[in-house]
Amino acid sequence: MIGLPDFPWDRLTPYKELALEHPGGIVDLSVGTPVDPVPDVVRRALADASDSPGYPLTYGTERLRAAAAGWLRRRHGVTVDPAAVLPLIGSKEFVAWLPTLLGVGPGRRVIFPELAYPTYDVGARLAGAEPYATDGLVALGPERVPLVWVNSPSNPTGRVLPAEHLRKVVSWAREHGAVVASDECYIELGWEEEPISILHPDVCGGSHEGLLAVHSLSKRSNLAGYRAGFVTGDPALVKRLLEVRKHAGMMVPAPVQAAMTAALDDDAHADEQRARYAARRAVLRPALEAAGWRIEHSAAGLYLWASDGTGCWDQVRALAGKGILVAPGEFYGTAGDRHVRIALTASDERIGAAVLRLQ
Ligand SMILES: Cc1ncc(COP(=O)(O)O)c(C=O)c1O
């Protein structure tokens, strides 16, 4: 068997039990799982496509690829050829398998941020490669590197990488022969700062060579349960990935493809969802600050990255005592050992309960 880290969420169980004892019930802000309804326009598209007896295309329907390219152009100022769009069974699947699909093997380093979504590390290990968490690419020296992950807005910190920073990553990667995979699953959730795609001309100078942008509909459209994402960027890389994914059976079900198409064609539901998160953030953030937590970064995305200066597990315990469950920063890297990650993914009623308990 491949050696993988223990699934860290099990370590949260005792604190979940403590939070569950609260007379007003638990407010679970630990996992970023959407709780608001799947938009009607999407549900209808799924239902209308339910008579799907044949195999779906790994490449996705032409309509889906056009919808993805249209959304990127309309909302993010990014132009891609629809032929360079490839649907994913949610973006986690792709994060976990990209090093393998690219043929990154033993002795090669897969680079990702020091504070990061744990699946970048897992993906490196699944490929037998070496996971390497660093925010300092320059310190790596002249070594050839096969793959660098960036994630803006970041999970867990909500930090947004400005165009200038991303430009430096792209030029470093081009000098070192690296593919840059940019996980942009929170790109529609900019609050104080506006996230920019790696594929935007201000970042990459108009050439997508060596670049991949990974998108997810889980958060934008409440589709985590459908498993819906896509990747686009360098047409040659996407073509290679398509070939392997065809052999490996990595196909998005046809009704989900139809649902994704409807979701990408429609902005009204995404604006509505964004407004829900903005309203929750607007009450939760000041309540945490008034209760002694400092909020760092958190300029975009679905989380507040907070610290009261004590160890992360002490903070988890203190909040669980109030019936509020959060994630310890340590889950995302040792640099997170004095922070907690607090998700905005709870109903207005539950966020309201958390605000009262923090008073
Ligand atoms: C940074 C990041 N990437 C990828 C994912 C996976 O999302 P999904 O598989 O639902 O598209 C998540 C989920 O929370 C995430 O935080």
GROMACS .gro file of C-alpha atoms in nm, residues 80-337:
model
  258
   80VAL     CA    1  -0.944   2.991  -2.355
   81ASP     CA    2  -1.030   2.774  -2.652
   82PRO     CA    3  -1.325   2.554  -2.546
   83ALA     CA    4  -1.123   2.267  -2.693
   84ALA     CA    5  -0.880   2.312  -2.402
   85VAL     CA    6  -1.145   2.252  -2.133
   86LEU     CA    7  -1.166   1.916  -1.958
   87PRO     CA    8  -1.437   1.829  -1.703
   88LEU     CA    9  -1.337   1.682  -1.367
   89ILE     CA   10  -1.520   1.464  -1.115
   90GLY     CA   11  -1.481   1.751  -0.867
   91SER     CA   12  -1.146   1.922  -0.838
   92LYS     CA   13  -1.021   1.709  -0.546
   93GLU     CA   14  -0.990   1.410  -0.775
   94PHE     CA   15  -0.766   1.611  -1.007
   95VAL     CA   16  -0.553   1.755  -0.726
   96ALA     CA   17  -0.495   1.402  -0.597
   97TRP     CA   18  -0.408   1.251  -0.935
   98LEU     CA   19  -0.239   1.528  -1.136
   99PRO     CA   20   0.120   1.428  -1.048
  100THR     CA   21   0.039   1.070  -1.149
  101LEU     CA   22  -0.135   1.176  -1.471
  102LEU     CA   23   0.167   1.392  -1.562
  103GLY     CA   24   0.402   1.102  -1.495
  104VAL     CA   25   0.584   1.272  -1.209
  105GLY     CA   26   0.776   0.993  -1.039
  106PRO     CA   27   1.012   0.907  -0.754
  107GLY     CA   28   1.285   1.154  -0.672
  108ARG     CA   29   1.094   1.449  -0.819
  109ARG     CA   30   0.947   1.725  -0.607
  110VAL     CA   31   0.589   1.846  -0.620
  111ILE     CA   32   0.578   2.197  -0.475
  112PHE     CA   33   0.282   2.347  -0.288
  113PRO     CA   34   0.227   2.625  -0.032
  114GLU     CA   35   0.343   2.588   0.330
  115LEU     CA   36  -0.015   2.633   0.447
  116ALA     CA   37  -0.227   2.432   0.208
  117TYR     CA   38  -0.517   2.207   0.130
  118PRO     CA   39  -0.377   1.862   0.228
  119THR     CA   40  -0.454   1.694  -0.105
  120TYR     CA   41  -0.154   1.852  -0.285
  121ASP     CA   42   0.066   1.649  -0.051
  122VAL     CA   43  -0.147   1.338  -0.100
  123GLY     CA   44  -0.121   1.374  -0.481
  124ALA     CA   45   0.256   1.381  -0.465
  125ARG     CA   46   0.260   1.070  -0.248
  126LEU     CA   47   0.016   0.880  -0.472
  127ALA     CA   48   0.260   0.938  -0.759
  128GLY     CA   49   0.556   0.821  -0.548
  129ALA     CA   50   0.702   1.171  -0.579
  130GLU     CA   51   0.830   1.393  -0.300
  131PRO     CA   52   0.582   1.639  -0.148
  132TYR     CA   53   0.756   1.969  -0.079
  133ALA     CA   54   0.580   2.255   0.100
  134THR     CA   55   0.747   2.591   0.046
  135ASP     CA   56   0.657   2.953  -0.018
  136GLY     CA   57   1.010   3.030  -0.139
  137LEU     CA   58   1.068   2.898  -0.490
  138VAL     CA   59   1.391   3.091  -0.528
  139ALA     CA   60   1.552   2.894  -0.244
  140LEU     CA   61   1.512   2.577  -0.452
  141GLY     CA   62   1.806   2.681  -0.670
  142PRO     CA   63   1.856   2.551  -1.023
  143GLU     CA   64   1.677   2.217  -0.966
  144ARG     CA   65   1.431   2.112  -1.241
  145VAL     CA   66   1.087   2.079  -1.088
  146PRO     CA   67   0.797   1.905  -1.259
  147LEU     CA   68   0.498   2.064  -1.085
  148VAL     CA   69   0.418   2.368  -0.873
  149TRP     CA   70   0.074   2.420  -0.714
  150VAL     CA   71  -0.057   2.764  -0.631
  151ASN     CA   72  -0.389   2.830  -0.461
  152SER     CA   73  -0.541   3.176  -0.464
  153PRO     CA   74  -0.765   3.256  -0.283
  154SER     CA   75  -0.602   3.016  -0.041
  155ASN     CA   76  -0.756   2.745   0.164
  156PRO     CA   77  -0.700   2.782   0.461
  157THR     CA   78  -0.581   3.144   0.486
  158GLY     CA   79  -0.802   3.332   0.239
  159ARG     CA   80  -0.491   3.503   0.108
  160VAL     CA   81  -0.508   3.638  -0.246
  161LEU     CA   82  -0.192   3.625  -0.458
  162PRO     CA   83  -0.162   3.948  -0.658
  163ALA     CA   84  -0.090   3.942  -1.033
  164GLU     CA   85   0.271   4.040  -0.974
  165HIS     CA   86   0.333   3.746  -0.740
  166LEU     CA   87   0.172   3.503  -0.985
  167ARG     CA   88   0.378   3.650  -1.270
  168LYS     CA   89   0.696   3.567  -1.076
  169VAL     CA   90   0.577   3.210  -1.019
  170VAL     CA   91   0.503   3.169  -1.391
  171SER     CA   92   0.840   3.303  -1.498
  172TRP     CA   93   1.024   3.091  -1.238
  173ALA     CA   94   0.835   2.783  -1.356
  174ARG     CA   95   0.911   2.852  -1.721
  175GLU     CA   96   1.283   2.878  -1.639
  176HIS     CA   97   1.272   2.552  -1.442
  177GLY     CA   98   1.058   2.348  -1.680
  178ALA     CA   99   0.774   2.324  -1.428
  179VAL     CA  100   0.403   2.300  -1.490
  180VAL     CA  101   0.210   2.550  -1.276
  181ALA     CA  102  -0.125   2.417  -1.160
  182SER     CA  103  -0.337   2.692  -1.013
  183ASP     CA  104  -0.621   2.580  -0.789
  184GLU     CA  105  -0.880   2.854  -0.834
  185CYS     CA  106  -1.180   2.695  -0.670
  186TYR     CA  107  -1.257   3.007  -0.460
  187ILE     CA  108  -1.199   3.262  -0.736
  188GLU     CA  109  -1.556   3.398  -0.728
  189LEU     CA  110  -1.538   3.476  -0.356
  190GLY     CA  111  -1.321   3.789  -0.339
  191TRP     CA  112  -1.413   4.022  -0.049
  192GLU     CA  113  -1.153   4.290   0.020
  193GLU     CA  114  -0.938   4.176  -0.272
  194GLU     CA  115  -1.017   4.061  -0.624
  195PRO     CA  116  -0.857   3.725  -0.713
  196ILE     CA  117  -0.699   3.690  -1.057
  197SER     CA  118  -0.654   3.371  -1.261
  198ILE     CA  119  -0.312   3.237  -1.359
  199LEU     CA  120  -0.449   3.239  -1.716
  200HIS     CA  121  -0.524   3.612  -1.713
  201PRO     CA  122  -0.308   3.802  -1.965
  202ASP     CA  123  -0.178   4.031  -1.685
  203VAL     CA  124  -0.026   3.722  -1.523
  204CYS     CA  125   0.089   3.500  -1.806
  205GLY     CA  126   0.141   3.754  -2.084
  206GLY     CA  127  -0.118   3.582  -2.302
  207SER     CA  128   0.056   3.242  -2.333
  208HIS     CA  129  -0.093   2.948  -2.144
  209GLU     CA  130   0.207   2.725  -2.208
  210GLY     CA  131   0.283   2.511  -1.903
  211LEU     CA  132  -0.017   2.646  -1.711
  212LEU     CA  133  -0.331   2.476  -1.581
  213ALA     CA  134  -0.618   2.644  -1.398
  214VAL     CA  135  -0.840   2.417  -1.190
  215HIS     CA  136  -1.199   2.523  -1.120
  216SER     CA  137  -1.476   2.382  -0.908
  217LEU     CA  138  -1.851   2.435  -0.903
  218SER     CA  139  -1.877   2.303  -0.547
  219LYS     CA  140  -1.865   2.643  -0.380
  220ARG     CA  141  -1.986   2.878  -0.655
  221SER     CA  142  -2.299   2.676  -0.727
  222ASN     CA  143  -2.344   2.455  -0.416
  223LEU     CA  144  -2.258   2.149  -0.625
  224ALA     CA  145  -2.019   1.967  -0.391
  225GLY     CA  146  -2.261   1.673  -0.393
  226TYR     CA  147  -2.262   1.653  -0.773
  227ARG     CA  148  -1.880   1.638  -0.805
  228ALA     CA  149  -1.826   1.900  -1.072
  229GLY     CA  150  -1.513   2.083  -1.179
  230PHE     CA  151  -1.296   2.146  -1.481
  231VAL     CA  152  -0.938   2.217  -1.580
  232THR     CA  153  -0.816   2.435  -1.864
  233GLY     CA  154  -0.500   2.609  -1.983
  234ASP     CA  155  -0.215   2.477  -2.198
  235PRO     CA  156  -0.392   2.296  -2.488
  236ALA     CA  157  -0.109   2.042  -2.527
  237LEU     CA  158  -0.117   1.952  -2.156
  238VAL     CA  159  -0.495   1.926  -2.154
  239LYS     CA  160  -0.479   1.694  -2.455
  240ARG     CA  161  -0.231   1.467  -2.276
  241LEU     CA  162  -0.445   1.464  -1.964
  242LEU     CA  163  -0.752   1.379  -2.171
  243GLU     CA  164  -0.577   1.077  -2.323
  244VAL     CA  165  -0.483   0.933  -1.984
  245ARG     CA  166  -0.820   1.014  -1.828
  246LYS     CA  167  -0.999   0.835  -2.113
  247HIS     CA  168  -0.802   0.520  -2.040
  248ALA     CA  169  -0.858   0.556  -1.666
  249GLY     CA  170  -1.236   0.601  -1.686
  250MET     CA  171  -1.232   0.946  -1.529
  251MET     CA  172  -1.567   1.049  -1.677
  252VAL     CA  173  -1.817   1.301  -1.541
  253PRO     CA  174  -2.171   1.153  -1.554
  254ALA     CA  175  -2.379   1.301  -1.840
  255PRO     CA  176  -2.654   1.447  -1.615
  256VAL     CA  177  -2.385   1.620  -1.409
  257GLN     CA  178  -2.232   1.759  -1.727
  258ALA     CA  179  -2.573   1.906  -1.815
  259ALA     CA  180  -2.606   2.049  -1.465
  260MET     CA  181  -2.257   2.204  -1.487
  261THR     CA  182  -2.343   2.362  -1.822
  262ALA     CA  183  -2.653   2.526  -1.673
  263ALA     CA  184  -2.454   2.644  -1.369
  264LEU     CA  185  -2.174   2.795  -1.578
  265ASP     CA  186  -2.422   2.970  -1.808
  266ASP     CA  187  -2.599   3.139  -1.516
  267ASP     CA  188  -2.453   3.409  -1.290
  268ALA     CA  189  -2.767   3.507  -1.096
  269HIS     CA  190  -2.753   3.207  -0.860
  270ALA     CA  191  -2.380   3.255  -0.801
  271ASP     CA  192  -2.433   3.621  -0.709
  272GLU     CA  193  -2.708   3.516  -0.470
  273GLN     CA  194  -2.484   3.258  -0.304
  274ARG     CA  195  -2.198   3.505  -0.281
  275ALA     CA  196  -2.429   3.751  -0.104
  276ARG     CA  197  -2.522   3.480   0.150
  277TYR     CA  198  -2.157   3.419   0.236
  278ALA     CA  199  -2.086   3.794   0.248
  279ALA     CA  200  -2.368   3.844   0.500
  280ARG     CA  201  -2.244   3.560   0.722
  281ARG     CA  202  -1.890   3.689   0.707
  282ALA     CA  203  -2.008   4.042   0.795
  283VAL     CA  204  -2.148   3.923   1.130
  284LEU     CA  205  -1.906   3.644   1.218
  285ARG     CA  206  -1.584   3.834   1.163
  286PRO     CA  207  -1.655   4.123   1.405
  287ALA     CA  208  -1.798   3.878   1.662
  288LEU     CA  209  -1.473   3.680   1.660
  289GLU     CA  210  -1.266   3.996   1.681
  290ALA     CA  211  -1.470   4.126   1.975
  291ALA     CA  212  -1.415   3.788   2.146
  292GLY     CA  213  -1.035   3.820   2.116
  293TRP     CA  214  -0.952   3.658   1.785
  294ARG     CA  215  -0.731   3.833   1.529
  295ILE     CA  216  -0.831   3.762   1.168
  296GLU     CA  217  -0.539   3.734   0.926
  297HIS     CA  218  -0.548   3.736   0.544
  298SER     CA  219  -0.906   3.613   0.479
  299ALA     CA  220  -0.950   3.872   0.201
  300ALA     CA  221  -1.129   3.613  -0.012
  301GLY     CA  222  -1.267   3.262  -0.003
  302LEU     CA  223  -1.485   3.070   0.236
  303TYR     CA  224  -1.284   3.083   0.558
  304LEU     CA  225  -1.168   3.313   0.834
  305TRP     CA  226  -0.807   3.243   0.935
  306ALA     CA  227  -0.802   3.338   1.300
  307SER     CA  228  -0.579   3.331   1.606
  308ASP     CA  229  -0.609   3.435   1.969
  309GLY     CA  230  -0.236   3.376   2.017
  310THR     CA  231  -0.268   3.034   2.187
  311GLY     CA  232  -0.209   2.691   2.034
  312CYS     CA  233  -0.455   2.580   1.770
  313TRP     CA  234  -0.594   2.289   1.974
  314ASP     CA  235  -0.652   2.519   2.273
  315GLN     CA  236  -0.856   2.743   2.045
  316VAL     CA  237  -1.046   2.444   1.907
  317ARG     CA  238  -1.125   2.339   2.264
  318ALA     CA  239  -1.231   2.691   2.373
  319LEU     CA  240  -1.468   2.728   2.080
  320ALA     CA  241  -1.601   2.372   2.112
  321GLY     CA  242  -1.691   2.466   2.472
  322LYS     CA  243  -1.925   2.725   2.318
  323GLY     CA  244  -2.062   2.462   2.082
  324ILE     CA  245  -1.866   2.599   1.785
  325LEU     CA  246  -1.653   2.349   1.594
  326VAL     CA  247  -1.360   2.482   1.388
  327ALA     CA  248  -1.055   2.327   1.222
  328PRO     CA  249  -0.708   2.350   1.381
  329GLY     CA  250  -0.458   2.532   1.159
  330GLU     CA  251  -0.214   2.245   1.203
  331PHE     CA  252  -0.423   2.038   0.957
  332TYR     CA  253  -0.287   2.264   0.682
  333GLY     CA  254   0.081   2.269   0.779
  334THR     CA  255   0.297   2.322   1.086
  335ALA     CA  256   0.295   2.698   1.022
  336GLY     CA  257  -0.074   2.687   1.116
  337ASP     CA  258  -0.022   2.564   1.472
   0.00000   0.00000   0.00000
